[in-house]
Coordinates of C-alpha atoms in Angstrom, one line a residue:
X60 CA -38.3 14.5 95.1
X61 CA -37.7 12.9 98.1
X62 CA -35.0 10.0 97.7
X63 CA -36.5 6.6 96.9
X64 CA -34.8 4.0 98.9
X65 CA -34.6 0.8 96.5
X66 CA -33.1 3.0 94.0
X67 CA -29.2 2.6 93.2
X68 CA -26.5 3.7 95.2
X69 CA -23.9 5.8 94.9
X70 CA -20.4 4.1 94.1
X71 CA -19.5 6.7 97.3
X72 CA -22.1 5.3 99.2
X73 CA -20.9 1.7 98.8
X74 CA -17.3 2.0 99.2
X75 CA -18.3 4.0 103.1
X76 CA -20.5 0.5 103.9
X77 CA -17.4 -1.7 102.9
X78 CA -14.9 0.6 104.9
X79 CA -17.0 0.6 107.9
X80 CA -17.3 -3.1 108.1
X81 CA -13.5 -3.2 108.0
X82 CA -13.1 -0.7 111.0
X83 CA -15.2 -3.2 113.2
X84 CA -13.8 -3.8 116.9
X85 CA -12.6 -7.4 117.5
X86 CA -15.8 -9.7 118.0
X87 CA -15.8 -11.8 121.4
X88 CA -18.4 -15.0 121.9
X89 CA -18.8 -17.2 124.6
X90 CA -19.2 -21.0 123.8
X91 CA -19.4 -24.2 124.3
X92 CA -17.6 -26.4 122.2
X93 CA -18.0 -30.4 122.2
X94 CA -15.8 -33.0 120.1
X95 CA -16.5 -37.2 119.8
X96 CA -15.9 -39.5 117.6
X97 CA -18.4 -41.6 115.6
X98 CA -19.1 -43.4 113.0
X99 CA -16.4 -43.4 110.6
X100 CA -19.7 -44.5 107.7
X101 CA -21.1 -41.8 108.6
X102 CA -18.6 -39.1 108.7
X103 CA -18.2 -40.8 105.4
X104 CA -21.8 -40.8 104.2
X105 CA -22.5 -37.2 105.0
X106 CA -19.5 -35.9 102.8
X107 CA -20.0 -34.7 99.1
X108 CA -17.1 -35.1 96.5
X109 CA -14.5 -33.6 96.8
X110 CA -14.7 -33.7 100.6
X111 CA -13.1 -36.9 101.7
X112 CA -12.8 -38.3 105.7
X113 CA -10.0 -37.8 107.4
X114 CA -8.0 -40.6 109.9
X115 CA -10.5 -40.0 112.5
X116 CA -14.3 -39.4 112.8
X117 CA -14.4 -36.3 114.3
X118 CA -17.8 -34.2 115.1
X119 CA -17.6 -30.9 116.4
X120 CA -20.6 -29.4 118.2
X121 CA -19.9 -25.2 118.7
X122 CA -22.7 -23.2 120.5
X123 CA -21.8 -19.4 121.2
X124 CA -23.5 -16.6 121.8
X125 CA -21.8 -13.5 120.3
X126 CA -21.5 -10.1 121.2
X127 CA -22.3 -8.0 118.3
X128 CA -22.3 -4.0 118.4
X129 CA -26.4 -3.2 118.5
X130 CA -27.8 -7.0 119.0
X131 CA -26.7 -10.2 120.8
X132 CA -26.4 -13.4 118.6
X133 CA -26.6 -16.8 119.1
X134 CA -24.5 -18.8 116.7
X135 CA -24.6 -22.4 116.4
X136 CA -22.7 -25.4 114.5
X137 CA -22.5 -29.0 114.0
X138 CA -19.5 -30.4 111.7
X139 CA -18.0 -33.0 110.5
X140 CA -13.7 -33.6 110.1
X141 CA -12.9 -33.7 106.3
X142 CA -10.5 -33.3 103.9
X143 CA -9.8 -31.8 100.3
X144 CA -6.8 -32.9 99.0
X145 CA -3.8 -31.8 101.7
X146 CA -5.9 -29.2 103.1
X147 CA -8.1 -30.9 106.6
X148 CA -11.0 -29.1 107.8
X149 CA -14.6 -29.3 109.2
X150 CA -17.5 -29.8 107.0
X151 CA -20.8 -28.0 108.9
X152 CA -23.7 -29.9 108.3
X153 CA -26.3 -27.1 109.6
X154 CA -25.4 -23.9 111.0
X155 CA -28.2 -22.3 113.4
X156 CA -28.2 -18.5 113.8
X157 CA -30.9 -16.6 116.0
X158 CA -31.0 -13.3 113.6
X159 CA -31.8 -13.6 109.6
X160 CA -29.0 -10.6 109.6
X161 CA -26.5 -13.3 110.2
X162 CA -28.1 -15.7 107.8
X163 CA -27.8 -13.8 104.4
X164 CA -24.0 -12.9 104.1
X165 CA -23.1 -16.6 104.8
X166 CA -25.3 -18.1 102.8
X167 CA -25.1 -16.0 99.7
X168 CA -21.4 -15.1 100.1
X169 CA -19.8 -18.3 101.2
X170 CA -22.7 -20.8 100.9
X171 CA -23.0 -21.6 104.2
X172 CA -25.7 -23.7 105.8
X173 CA -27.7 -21.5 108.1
X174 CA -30.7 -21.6 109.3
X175 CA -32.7 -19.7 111.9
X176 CA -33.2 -21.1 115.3
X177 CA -32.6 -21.2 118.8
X178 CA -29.0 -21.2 120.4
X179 CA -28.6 -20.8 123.9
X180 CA -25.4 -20.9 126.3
X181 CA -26.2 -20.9 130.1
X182 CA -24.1 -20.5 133.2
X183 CA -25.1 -20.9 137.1
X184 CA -22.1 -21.2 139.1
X185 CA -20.0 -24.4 137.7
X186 CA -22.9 -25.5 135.8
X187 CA -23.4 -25.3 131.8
X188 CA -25.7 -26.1 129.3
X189 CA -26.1 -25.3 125.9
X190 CA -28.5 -26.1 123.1
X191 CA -29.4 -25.7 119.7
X192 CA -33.1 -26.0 118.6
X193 CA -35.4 -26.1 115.3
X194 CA -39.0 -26.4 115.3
X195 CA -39.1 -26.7 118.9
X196 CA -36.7 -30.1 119.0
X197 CA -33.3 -29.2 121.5
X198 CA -31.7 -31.7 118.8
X199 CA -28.3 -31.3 120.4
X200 CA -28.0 -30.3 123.9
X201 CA -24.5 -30.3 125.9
X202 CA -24.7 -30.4 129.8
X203 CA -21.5 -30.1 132.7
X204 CA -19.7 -28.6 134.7
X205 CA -16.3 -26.2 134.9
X206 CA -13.8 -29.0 135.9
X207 CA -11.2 -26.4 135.6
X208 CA -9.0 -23.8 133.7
X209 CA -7.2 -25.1 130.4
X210 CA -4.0 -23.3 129.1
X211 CA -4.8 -21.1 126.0
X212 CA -4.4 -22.4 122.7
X213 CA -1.8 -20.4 120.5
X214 CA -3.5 -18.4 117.6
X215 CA -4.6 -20.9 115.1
X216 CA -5.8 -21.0 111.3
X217 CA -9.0 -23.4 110.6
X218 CA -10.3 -24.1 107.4
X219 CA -14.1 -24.8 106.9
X220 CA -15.6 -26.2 103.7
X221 CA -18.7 -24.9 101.8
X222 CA -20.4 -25.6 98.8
X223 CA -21.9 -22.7 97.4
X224 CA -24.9 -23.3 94.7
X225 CA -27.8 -21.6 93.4
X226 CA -30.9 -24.0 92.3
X227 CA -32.3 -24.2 89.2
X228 CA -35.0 -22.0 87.6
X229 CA -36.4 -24.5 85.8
X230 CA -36.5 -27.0 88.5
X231 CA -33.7 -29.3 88.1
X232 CA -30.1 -28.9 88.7
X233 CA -28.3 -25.5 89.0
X234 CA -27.9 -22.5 87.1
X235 CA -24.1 -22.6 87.3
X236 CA -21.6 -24.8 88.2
X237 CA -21.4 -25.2 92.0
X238 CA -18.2 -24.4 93.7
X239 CA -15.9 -25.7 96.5
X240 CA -15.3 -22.9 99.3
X241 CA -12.2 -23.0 101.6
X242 CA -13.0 -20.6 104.5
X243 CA -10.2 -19.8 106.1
X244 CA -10.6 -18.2 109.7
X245 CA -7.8 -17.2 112.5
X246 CA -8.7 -17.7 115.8
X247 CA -7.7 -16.5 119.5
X248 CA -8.6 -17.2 122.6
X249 CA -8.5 -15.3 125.8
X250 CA -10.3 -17.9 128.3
X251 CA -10.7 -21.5 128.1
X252 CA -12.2 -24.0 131.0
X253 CA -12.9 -27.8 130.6
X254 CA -16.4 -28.8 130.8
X255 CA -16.9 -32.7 132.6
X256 CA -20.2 -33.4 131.2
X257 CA -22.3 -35.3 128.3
X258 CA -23.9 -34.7 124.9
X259 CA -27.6 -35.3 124.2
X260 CA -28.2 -35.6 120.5
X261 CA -32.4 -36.1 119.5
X262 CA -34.2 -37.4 116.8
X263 CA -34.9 -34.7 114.3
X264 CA -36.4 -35.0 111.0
X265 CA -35.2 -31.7 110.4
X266 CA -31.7 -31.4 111.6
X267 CA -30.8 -35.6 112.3
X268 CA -27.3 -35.5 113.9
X269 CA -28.7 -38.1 115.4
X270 CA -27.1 -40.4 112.7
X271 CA -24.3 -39.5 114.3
X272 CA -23.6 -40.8 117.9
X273 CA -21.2 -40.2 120.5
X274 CA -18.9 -42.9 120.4
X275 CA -16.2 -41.8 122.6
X276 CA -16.3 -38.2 124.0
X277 CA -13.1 -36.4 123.2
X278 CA -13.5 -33.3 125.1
X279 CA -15.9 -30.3 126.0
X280 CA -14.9 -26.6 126.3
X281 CA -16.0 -23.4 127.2
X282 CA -14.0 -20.3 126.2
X283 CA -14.3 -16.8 124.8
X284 CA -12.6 -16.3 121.2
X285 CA -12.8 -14.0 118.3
X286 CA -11.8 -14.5 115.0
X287 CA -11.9 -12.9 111.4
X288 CA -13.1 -15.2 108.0
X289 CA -12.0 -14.8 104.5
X290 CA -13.0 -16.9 101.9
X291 CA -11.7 -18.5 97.7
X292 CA -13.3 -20.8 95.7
X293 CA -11.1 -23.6 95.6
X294 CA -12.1 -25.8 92.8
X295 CA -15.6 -25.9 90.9
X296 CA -17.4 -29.0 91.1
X297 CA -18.8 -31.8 89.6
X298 CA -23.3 -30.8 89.8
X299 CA -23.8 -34.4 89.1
X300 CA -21.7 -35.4 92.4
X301 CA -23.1 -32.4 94.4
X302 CA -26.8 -33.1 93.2
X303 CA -27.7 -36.1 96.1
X304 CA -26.6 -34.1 99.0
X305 CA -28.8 -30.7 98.2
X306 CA -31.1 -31.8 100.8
X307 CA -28.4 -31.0 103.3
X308 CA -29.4 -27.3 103.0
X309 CA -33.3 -27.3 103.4
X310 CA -36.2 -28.7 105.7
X311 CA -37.9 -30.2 103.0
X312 CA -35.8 -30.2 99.4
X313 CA -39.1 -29.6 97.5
X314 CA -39.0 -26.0 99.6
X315 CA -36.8 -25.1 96.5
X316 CA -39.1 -25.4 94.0
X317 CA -41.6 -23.1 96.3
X318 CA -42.8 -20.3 94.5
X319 CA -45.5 -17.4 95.1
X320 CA -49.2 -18.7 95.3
X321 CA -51.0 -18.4 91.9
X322 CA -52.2 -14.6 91.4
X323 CA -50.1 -13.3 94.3
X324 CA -47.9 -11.4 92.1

């Protein structure tokens, strides 16, 4: 009989996938990278508990496009500067990716908040813009110009913060306790320029960052970096606390109660 493909794997078979991830080449993008300060209410708003805000109300904007073996990627974010306990971080609000490949391990590993979409990084001479885009709304858009070389940044350790969480079957709550996620990532960089330029942030019912204007402009880069992630639970969490801020993750929150049309299956 010919081999049927859903059926189980071979422990063998397994172990090879994991070892050949490991022996991946180092993985270069190109972005642009924006930071302002806002609203310190709404940094503070946007945060579930644990998460608190930091001493200053930091957004970060990162828009890349990724060169991965096989397929280009573009790779978006837009987070927030937060805290748990001693340990400071960014707190991503929604994470555009332009391939569902690079959806599924970060939001069923680490919880991440991905979403498809459009992420684009552009270059004519001096000139730059980037964008990320849902639904056909550019809901942040960065535009500038190379100003000049910056020196590179030593090799650095960042921390991101996830809440991983799988909804309920019955249609309330979760099935298990919902957990904290420290993602721990170090970081190089072989090119860095400054960008002189401004960020455009538009009115999206789907993806608002809106709510969270440039106050003052901090800076905006573009470089090439790589970086490798690991991840640990750091605490498990309250589902009462975590509960009101669900809707982070989806489009429309009653999307998780969405099931197969009657008779389908």
């Amino acid at each position: 009989m010919a081999r049927v493909r859903y059926g189980a794997r071979t422990a063998a078979e397994s172990a090879a996938a994991r070892a050949a991830a490991a022996k991946l080449p180092d993985i270069w993008s190109t972005g642009v990278v924006a930071l302002w300060e806002t609203d310190p209410d709404a940094v503070a708003a946007v945060l579930p508990p644990p998460l608190k805000p930091t001493g200053r109300p930091l957004v970060r904007v990162t828009i890349s496009q990724v060169d991965l073996p096989g397929y280009p990627l573009g790779a978006g974010s837009v987070s927030v500067a937060a805290a748990h306990g001693a340990t400071e971080g960014w707190y991503p609000l929604v994470m555009p990716m332009t391939h569902e490949r690079a959806l599924i391990g970060g939001r069923e590993v680490f919880g991440e908040p991905k979403k498809l979409g459009e992420v684009v990084v552009e270059r004519d001479g001096l000139v730059v813009g980037a964008r990320l885009a849902r639904h056909g709304i550019a809901f942040v858009e960065v535009r500038g110009a190379v100003s000049g070389p910056l020196p590179l940044p030593e090799p650095a350790e960042k921390t991101d913060f996830y809440f991983k969480f799988l909804p309920g079957v019955e249609g309330s709550g979760f099935d298990a306790d919902p957990v904290l996620v420290h993602c721990v990532r170090n970081e190089r960089v072989r090119r860095l320029e400054r960008i002189t330029g401004d960020v455009v942030l538009r009115e999206s019912m789907y993806d608002p960052v809106a709510d969270l204007p440039v106050r003052r402009l901090v800076e905006i880069t573009l470089g090439e970096k790589t970086s490798d992630q690991r991840g640990r639970v750091a605490e498990r969490v309250s589902a009462e606390a975590l509960l009101p801020y669900v809707h982070q993750r989806y489009d429309d929150p009653a999307q998780i109660l969405d099931g197969p049309p009657e008779g389908s299956v």
